[in-house]
Amino acid sequence: MVQDSVSKWERSLKDEFDALQAQNRNMSPDAAATFARLLQDLRDQGAGKGLNIGDKAPDFTLEDATGKPVTLSEELAKGPVIIVFYRGEWCPYCNLQLKAYERIMNEIKAAGAQLIAISPQTPDHSLSTKEKHELSFFVLSDANNKTAENYNLKYKLPDFMQAIQKRSGIELHQYNGNPTFELPVTATYIIDKKGTVIAGASDLNHRTRMEPSEALKKIRSLQ
């Protein structure tokens, strides 16, 4: 019964991503060329290498949406953790992903695990994300992308994308509380109680992400 529920959710998530991508294409016919240019620039930067299976997940202490510190090693003492690096509340793909995880949080908790979502947003914007989407999991603020850097995920938006974001009304310096235009490559890691990465996916293409159903399957394999 759970499997049927997850499968139904997975299809609907894919439909949402496809619909959003089609909508963006219609709004901006040259979006595909711009996106291809961005991906090539990030490859040239060597961005998004991330962690490998078998790596030890770097420990961190980050503030949650209320300013309370959350430490990875302390949470791992309670059980395995799914870590999701996302760009921010301004990213519609990220919002779809977070809401999809919320839909299966009961299953994740039943498997003895929990979820930690990390972005470079300030705590105020993390709180906005958490409240807007009624999220029951940790939403943490990674000031200046220090944790993303430790996970080999930090990159800087090229100048042409900075200009596009400004024209679109996305003021990253306000969301992130700094003028660096740095972001994390979107990534998901499954960490066991020993702090070892047992599964993971990072992709320069923010439309390509590990399916939450796959993350749930990995968590269940640890039981």
Short mmCIF file of C-alpha atoms in Angstrom, two decimals:
data_model
loop_
_atom_site.label_atom_id
_atom_site.label_comp_id
_atom_site.label_asym_id
_atom_site.label_seq_id
_atom_site.Cartn_x
_atom_site.Cartn_y
_atom_site.Cartn_z
CA MET A 1 0.00 0.00 0.00
CA VAL A 2 2.86 2.37 0.83
CA GLN A 3 4.62 1.48 -2.41
CA ASP A 4 1.52 2.31 -4.42
CA SER A 5 1.26 5.67 -2.65
CA VAL A 6 4.91 6.51 -3.31
CA SER A 7 4.68 5.49 -6.97
CA LYS A 8 1.66 7.72 -7.47
CA TRP A 9 3.52 10.59 -5.80
CA GLU A 10 6.61 10.05 -7.98
CA ARG A 11 4.64 10.30 -11.21
CA SER A 12 2.87 13.45 -10.10
CA LEU A 13 6.19 15.06 -9.14
CA LYS A 14 7.61 14.34 -12.58
CA ASP A 15 4.49 15.81 -14.14
CA GLU A 16 4.93 18.96 -12.05
CA PHE A 17 8.55 19.36 -13.10
CA ASP A 18 7.71 18.80 -16.75
CA ALA A 19 4.83 21.28 -16.61
CA LEU A 20 6.99 23.91 -14.94
CA GLN A 21 9.77 23.46 -17.47
CA ALA A 22 7.30 23.78 -20.35
CA GLN A 23 5.84 26.93 -18.81
CA ASN A 24 9.29 28.48 -18.49
CA ARG A 25 10.06 27.62 -22.09
CA ASN A 26 6.89 29.35 -23.25
CA MET A 27 7.68 32.46 -21.23
CA SER A 28 11.25 32.67 -22.56
CA PRO A 29 11.93 31.04 -25.95
CA ASP A 30 15.70 31.47 -25.51
CA ALA A 31 15.66 29.84 -22.07
CA ALA A 32 17.13 26.57 -23.38
CA ALA A 33 20.16 28.31 -24.86
CA THR A 34 20.69 30.35 -21.70
CA PHE A 35 20.46 27.25 -19.55
CA ALA A 36 22.93 25.36 -21.74
CA ARG A 37 25.34 28.27 -21.42
CA LEU A 38 24.97 28.20 -17.63
CA LEU A 39 25.67 24.46 -17.43
CA GLN A 40 28.78 24.83 -19.57
CA ASP A 41 30.02 27.69 -17.40
CA LEU A 42 29.54 25.60 -14.26
CA ARG A 43 31.38 22.67 -15.83
CA ASP A 44 34.24 25.03 -16.65
CA GLN A 45 34.28 26.07 -12.98
CA GLY A 46 34.56 22.42 -11.96
CA ALA A 47 31.46 22.89 -9.83
CA GLY A 48 29.26 20.23 -8.32
CA LYS A 49 31.63 17.36 -7.62
CA GLY A 50 29.89 16.66 -4.31
CA LEU A 51 30.56 13.61 -2.13
CA ASN A 52 30.98 9.99 -3.18
CA ILE A 53 29.37 6.88 -1.77
CA GLY A 54 31.51 5.72 1.14
CA ASP A 55 32.67 9.23 2.06
CA LYS A 56 32.22 10.50 5.58
CA ALA A 57 29.69 13.34 5.65
CA PRO A 58 31.34 16.49 7.03
CA ASP A 59 29.77 17.44 10.34
CA PHE A 60 28.07 20.82 10.66
CA THR A 61 26.13 22.98 13.05
CA LEU A 62 23.64 25.30 11.34
CA GLU A 63 20.73 27.39 12.54
CA ASP A 64 17.19 26.26 11.88
CA ALA A 65 14.36 28.56 10.87
CA THR A 66 13.98 29.80 14.47
CA GLY A 67 17.70 30.35 15.06
CA LYS A 68 18.20 27.11 17.01
CA PRO A 69 21.49 25.31 16.24
CA VAL A 70 21.23 21.84 14.70
CA THR A 71 24.30 19.55 14.57
CA LEU A 72 24.47 16.69 12.09
CA SER A 73 26.40 14.31 14.37
CA GLU A 74 23.83 14.77 17.13
CA GLU A 75 20.98 14.00 14.76
CA LEU A 76 22.80 10.94 13.37
CA ALA A 77 22.97 9.56 16.91
CA LYS A 78 19.17 9.25 16.64
CA GLY A 79 19.11 7.58 13.22
CA PRO A 80 19.99 8.03 9.54
CA VAL A 81 19.51 11.39 7.86
CA ILE A 82 18.52 12.56 4.39
CA ILE A 83 20.33 15.81 3.55
CA VAL A 84 18.92 17.98 0.77
CA PHE A 85 20.83 20.99 -0.53
CA TYR A 86 18.49 23.40 -2.31
CA ARG A 87 18.93 26.88 -3.76
CA GLY A 88 16.24 28.89 -1.99
CA GLU A 89 12.57 29.77 -1.76
CA TRP A 90 12.87 31.75 -5.02
CA CYS A 91 13.49 28.45 -6.90
CA PRO A 92 10.18 26.82 -7.93
CA TYR A 93 11.85 23.45 -8.53
CA CYS A 94 13.20 23.51 -4.98
CA ASN A 95 9.74 24.28 -3.61
CA LEU A 96 8.25 21.34 -5.49
CA GLN A 97 10.98 19.07 -4.13
CA LEU A 98 10.51 20.16 -0.52
CA LYS A 99 6.75 19.74 -0.73
CA ALA A 100 7.22 16.28 -2.23
CA TYR A 101 9.38 15.26 0.73
CA GLU A 102 6.79 16.62 3.13
CA ARG A 103 4.22 14.31 1.55
CA ILE A 104 6.27 11.27 2.56
CA MET A 105 7.62 12.49 5.91
CA ASN A 106 5.45 10.02 7.81
CA GLU A 107 7.11 7.17 5.93
CA ILE A 108 10.58 8.64 6.48
CA LYS A 109 9.97 8.97 10.22
CA ALA A 110 8.48 5.47 10.39
CA ALA A 111 11.78 4.20 8.96
CA GLY A 112 13.58 5.87 11.88
CA ALA A 113 15.10 8.66 9.79
CA GLN A 114 14.76 12.39 9.41
CA LEU A 115 15.33 15.04 6.78
CA ILE A 116 17.54 18.12 6.85
CA ALA A 117 17.11 20.71 4.07
CA ILE A 118 19.93 23.23 3.66
CA SER A 119 20.12 26.47 1.68
CA PRO A 120 22.22 29.65 1.89
CA GLN A 121 19.15 31.70 2.82
CA THR A 122 19.04 33.72 6.01
CA PRO A 123 17.01 32.22 8.90
CA ASP A 124 14.16 34.64 8.14
CA HIS A 125 13.83 33.29 4.61
CA SER A 126 14.22 29.72 5.84
CA LEU A 127 11.34 30.40 8.22
CA SER A 128 9.31 31.77 5.32
CA THR A 129 10.00 28.58 3.35
CA LYS A 130 9.07 26.34 6.29
CA GLU A 131 5.84 28.18 7.09
CA LYS A 132 4.72 28.70 3.50
CA HIS A 133 4.94 25.00 2.67
CA GLU A 134 4.08 23.72 6.18
CA LEU A 135 7.27 21.67 6.40
CA SER A 136 7.78 19.40 9.40
CA PHE A 137 11.49 18.76 8.85
CA PHE A 138 14.60 20.84 9.59
CA VAL A 139 15.14 23.81 7.25
CA LEU A 140 18.64 25.13 7.96
CA SER A 141 20.57 28.24 6.92
CA ASP A 142 24.08 27.74 5.57
CA ALA A 143 25.56 31.23 5.90
CA ASN A 144 28.02 31.98 3.09
CA ASN A 145 27.66 28.40 1.80
CA LYS A 146 30.34 27.11 4.18
CA THR A 147 28.71 23.69 4.53
CA ALA A 148 28.03 23.50 0.79
CA GLU A 149 31.72 24.21 0.26
CA ASN A 150 32.68 21.36 2.62
CA TYR A 151 30.43 19.08 0.59
CA ASN A 152 32.09 20.27 -2.68
CA LEU A 153 28.86 21.88 -3.88
CA LYS A 154 29.47 25.64 -3.79
CA TYR A 155 29.61 27.62 -7.02
CA LYS A 156 29.30 31.23 -8.14
CA LEU A 157 26.68 32.37 -10.63
CA PRO A 158 28.34 33.77 -13.78
CA ASP A 159 27.82 37.44 -14.55
CA PHE A 160 25.22 36.86 -17.26
CA MET A 161 23.05 34.82 -14.86
CA GLN A 162 23.42 37.45 -12.16
CA ALA A 163 22.01 39.99 -14.62
CA ILE A 164 19.14 37.68 -15.62
CA GLN A 165 18.20 37.07 -12.00
CA LYS A 166 18.18 40.78 -11.25
CA ARG A 167 15.92 41.43 -14.24
CA SER A 168 13.63 38.67 -12.96
CA GLY A 169 13.38 40.36 -9.57
CA ILE A 170 15.40 37.69 -7.73
CA GLU A 171 17.65 39.61 -5.36
CA LEU A 172 20.01 36.93 -4.09
CA HIS A 173 21.81 39.32 -1.76
CA GLN A 174 18.54 39.84 0.10
CA TYR A 175 17.72 36.13 0.33
CA ASN A 176 21.24 35.11 1.35
CA GLY A 177 22.34 38.15 3.31
CA ASN A 178 25.52 38.67 1.28
CA PRO A 179 26.57 39.96 -2.17
CA THR A 180 28.51 36.88 -3.33
CA PHE A 181 26.03 35.31 -5.80
CA GLU A 182 27.13 31.90 -4.55
CA LEU A 183 24.79 28.90 -4.44
CA PRO A 184 24.94 25.17 -3.76
CA VAL A 185 24.60 22.66 -6.54
CA THR A 186 21.33 20.88 -5.77
CA ALA A 187 22.14 17.57 -4.09
CA THR A 188 20.71 14.81 -1.92
CA TYR A 189 22.67 12.51 0.38
CA ILE A 190 21.58 9.54 2.47
CA ILE A 191 23.76 9.32 5.58
CA ASP A 192 23.77 6.27 7.86
CA LYS A 193 24.18 6.43 11.64
CA LYS A 194 27.97 6.10 11.30
CA GLY A 195 28.07 9.27 9.20
CA THR A 196 28.80 7.46 5.94
CA VAL A 197 27.24 8.43 2.61
CA ILE A 198 25.35 5.34 1.40
CA ALA A 199 23.66 7.04 -1.55
CA GLY A 200 23.74 10.44 -3.14
CA ALA A 201 23.14 12.56 -6.18
CA SER A 202 24.34 16.02 -7.14
CA ASP A 203 23.71 17.60 -10.52
CA LEU A 204 24.58 20.92 -12.11
CA ASN A 205 21.14 20.73 -13.73
CA HIS A 206 18.81 21.82 -10.92
CA ARG A 207 15.96 20.02 -12.70
CA THR A 208 17.67 16.67 -12.14
CA ARG A 209 17.39 15.41 -8.57
CA MET A 210 17.22 12.16 -6.66
CA GLU A 211 13.60 11.07 -6.42
CA PRO A 212 12.36 11.24 -2.82
CA SER A 213 10.94 7.74 -3.32
CA GLU A 214 14.48 6.53 -4.02
CA ALA A 215 15.75 8.25 -0.88
CA LEU A 216 12.99 6.54 1.10
CA LYS A 217 13.95 3.18 -0.39
CA LYS A 218 17.58 3.67 0.69
CA ILE A 219 16.51 4.64 4.20
CA ARG A 220 14.32 1.55 4.49
CA SER A 221 17.26 -0.64 3.44
CA LEU A 222 19.01 0.39 6.66
CA GLN A 223 16.29 -1.02 8.90
#
